[in-house]
mmCIF file of C-alpha atoms in Angstrom:
data_model
loop_
_atom_site.group_PDB
_atom_site.id
_atom_site.type_symbol
_atom_site.label_atom_id
_atom_site.label_comp_id
_atom_site.label_asym_id
_atom_site.label_seq_id
_atom_site.Cartn_x
_atom_site.Cartn_y
_atom_site.Cartn_z
ATOM 1 C CA MET A 1 -92.431 -36.014 -0.256
ATOM 2 C CA ARG A 2 -93.592 -33.797 -2.786
ATOM 3 C CA LEU A 3 -92.231 -34.024 -6.329
ATOM 4 C CA PHE A 4 -90.628 -30.957 -6.753
ATOM 5 C CA ASP A 5 -89.298 -32.154 -3.148
ATOM 6 C CA MET A 6 -87.846 -34.995 -4.574
ATOM 7 C CA THR A 7 -86.506 -33.619 -7.418
ATOM 8 C CA ALA A 8 -84.515 -30.394 -5.693
ATOM 9 C CA THR A 9 -82.964 -33.354 -3.365
ATOM 10 C CA VAL A 10 -81.547 -35.692 -6.523
ATOM 11 C CA LEU A 11 -80.392 -32.511 -8.233
ATOM 12 C CA GLN A 12 -78.700 -31.632 -5.118
ATOM 13 C CA ALA A 13 -76.961 -34.704 -4.808
ATOM 14 C CA TRP A 14 -76.407 -35.030 -7.916
ATOM 15 C CA GLY A 15 -74.029 -31.508 -8.371
ATOM 16 C CA GLN A 16 -72.514 -32.361 -4.551
ATOM 17 C CA ARG A 17 -71.004 -35.389 -7.017
ATOM 18 C CA LEU A 18 -69.969 -33.615 -10.024
ATOM 19 C CA ASP A 19 -67.692 -31.231 -7.072
ATOM 20 C CA LEU A 20 -66.461 -34.241 -6.412
ATOM 21 C CA MET A 21 -65.675 -35.460 -9.310
ATOM 22 C CA GLN A 22 -64.295 -32.012 -10.726
ATOM 23 C CA GLU A 23 -61.495 -32.018 -7.334
ATOM 24 C CA MET A 24 -60.663 -34.840 -8.280
ATOM 25 C CA PHE A 25 -60.001 -34.844 -11.675
ATOM 26 C CA GLN A 26 -58.345 -31.420 -10.714
ATOM 27 C CA ARG A 27 -56.294 -32.998 -7.720
ATOM 28 C CA ASN A 28 -54.809 -35.795 -10.042
ATOM 29 C CA GLY A 29 -53.744 -33.434 -12.954
ATOM 30 C CA ALA A 30 -56.651 -34.456 -15.172
ATOM 31 C CA ILE A 31 -57.958 -31.258 -15.880
ATOM 32 C CA GLN A 32 -55.548 -28.898 -15.746
ATOM 33 C CA GLN A 33 -57.357 -24.932 -15.044
ATOM 34 C CA GLY A 34 -57.443 -23.132 -18.441
ATOM 35 C CA LYS A 35 -56.626 -26.614 -20.727
ATOM 36 C CA GLU A 36 -60.305 -27.589 -19.337
ATOM 37 C CA ALA A 37 -61.786 -27.198 -23.477
ATOM 38 C CA ALA A 38 -59.368 -30.217 -24.689
ATOM 39 C CA VAL A 39 -61.281 -32.255 -22.747
ATOM 40 C CA ALA A 40 -63.725 -34.244 -24.331
ATOM 41 C CA LYS A 41 -67.496 -33.584 -23.947
ATOM 42 C CA CYS A 42 -68.408 -37.109 -24.371
ATOM 43 C CA GLU A 43 -65.561 -38.009 -21.793
ATOM 44 C CA LEU A 44 -66.771 -35.442 -19.146
ATOM 45 C CA ARG A 45 -70.131 -37.478 -20.001
ATOM 46 C CA ALA A 46 -69.032 -40.733 -19.205
ATOM 47 C CA ALA A 47 -67.187 -39.672 -16.175
ATOM 48 C CA MET A 48 -69.552 -38.096 -15.532
ATOM 49 C CA MET A 49 -72.077 -40.940 -15.220
ATOM 50 C CA THR A 50 -69.693 -42.927 -13.870
ATOM 51 C CA CYS A 51 -69.727 -40.848 -10.859
ATOM 52 C CA LEU A 52 -73.117 -40.861 -10.084
ATOM 53 C CA LYS A 53 -73.348 -44.252 -10.659
ATOM 54 C CA CYS A 54 -70.427 -44.847 -8.356
ATOM 55 C CA ASP A 55 -70.667 -46.024 -5.025
ATOM 56 C CA HIS A 56 -67.773 -44.214 -2.938
ATOM 57 C CA SER A 57 -69.583 -40.777 -2.118
ATOM 58 C CA GLU A 58 -68.421 -41.255 0.836
ATOM 59 C CA THR A 59 -65.532 -42.070 1.218
ATOM 60 C CA CYS A 60 -63.987 -40.008 -2.142
ATOM 61 C CA GLU A 61 -65.466 -37.000 0.085
ATOM 62 C CA GLU A 62 -62.937 -38.054 2.648
ATOM 63 C CA TRP A 63 -60.271 -38.945 0.599
ATOM 64 C CA LEU A 64 -60.414 -35.828 -0.634
ATOM 65 C CA ALA A 65 -60.299 -33.723 2.835
ATOM 66 C CA GLU A 66 -57.504 -36.128 4.262
ATOM 67 C CA THR A 67 -55.706 -36.047 0.213
ATOM 68 C CA GLY A 68 -53.647 -33.212 -0.519
ATOM 69 C CA GLU A 69 -52.155 -32.822 -3.809
ATOM 70 C CA THR A 70 -51.874 -36.326 -5.995
ATOM 71 C CA SER A 71 -50.228 -37.252 -8.714
ATOM 72 C CA ASP A 72 -52.220 -40.803 -8.471
ATOM 73 C CA PRO A 73 -56.168 -41.490 -8.295
ATOM 74 C CA PRO A 74 -57.229 -43.539 -5.589
ATOM 75 C CA ALA A 75 -58.013 -47.034 -5.974
ATOM 76 C CA PHE A 76 -62.265 -46.991 -4.973
ATOM 77 C CA CYS A 77 -62.124 -44.862 -7.709
ATOM 78 C CA PRO A 78 -64.454 -46.319 -10.727
ATOM 79 C CA ASN A 79 -63.484 -42.907 -12.996
ATOM 80 C CA GLY A 80 -59.094 -43.909 -12.014
ATOM 81 C CA HIS A 81 -58.443 -44.979 -15.192
ATOM 82 C CA ARG A 82 -60.085 -41.980 -16.605
ATOM 83 C CA ILE A 83 -58.079 -39.481 -14.559
ATOM 84 C CA ALA A 84 -54.533 -41.482 -15.390
ATOM 85 C CA ARG A 85 -55.342 -41.362 -19.533
ATOM 86 C CA LEU A 86 -56.484 -37.210 -19.061
ATOM 87 C CA ARG A 87 -53.125 -36.117 -17.020
ATOM 88 C CA GLN A 88 -50.851 -38.355 -19.522
ATOM 89 C CA ASP A 89 -53.260 -35.937 -22.080
ATOM 90 C CA SER A 90 -52.152 -32.280 -20.834
ATOM 91 C CA GLU A 91 -48.838 -33.792 -20.627
ATOM 92 C CA PRO A 92 -46.652 -31.005 -21.737
ATOM 93 C CA ARG A 93 -44.981 -33.606 -24.832
ATOM 94 C CA ALA A 94 -41.415 -33.359 -25.121
ATOM 95 C CA ALA A 95 -40.023 -31.867 -28.164
#
């Protein structure tokens, strides 16, 4: 396999992983439409690295395909704690 082909394959795999991460975060309320800027760049960077290193991409893809809107991230997700915290941070505060 040529270097260009390997690089394209890796980048495509990363893109698919990050699509899964975005869907997981949106479905679980961690990133709400119009409030993406409130999530710190370092937080997203850490979440992306965690997702890219995760061994559960097939399980994640299946879970997202089978599950509708939800309020809790799945137990297998290594970003589950981050999703729960971001969701809590994005909820409206009582006055």
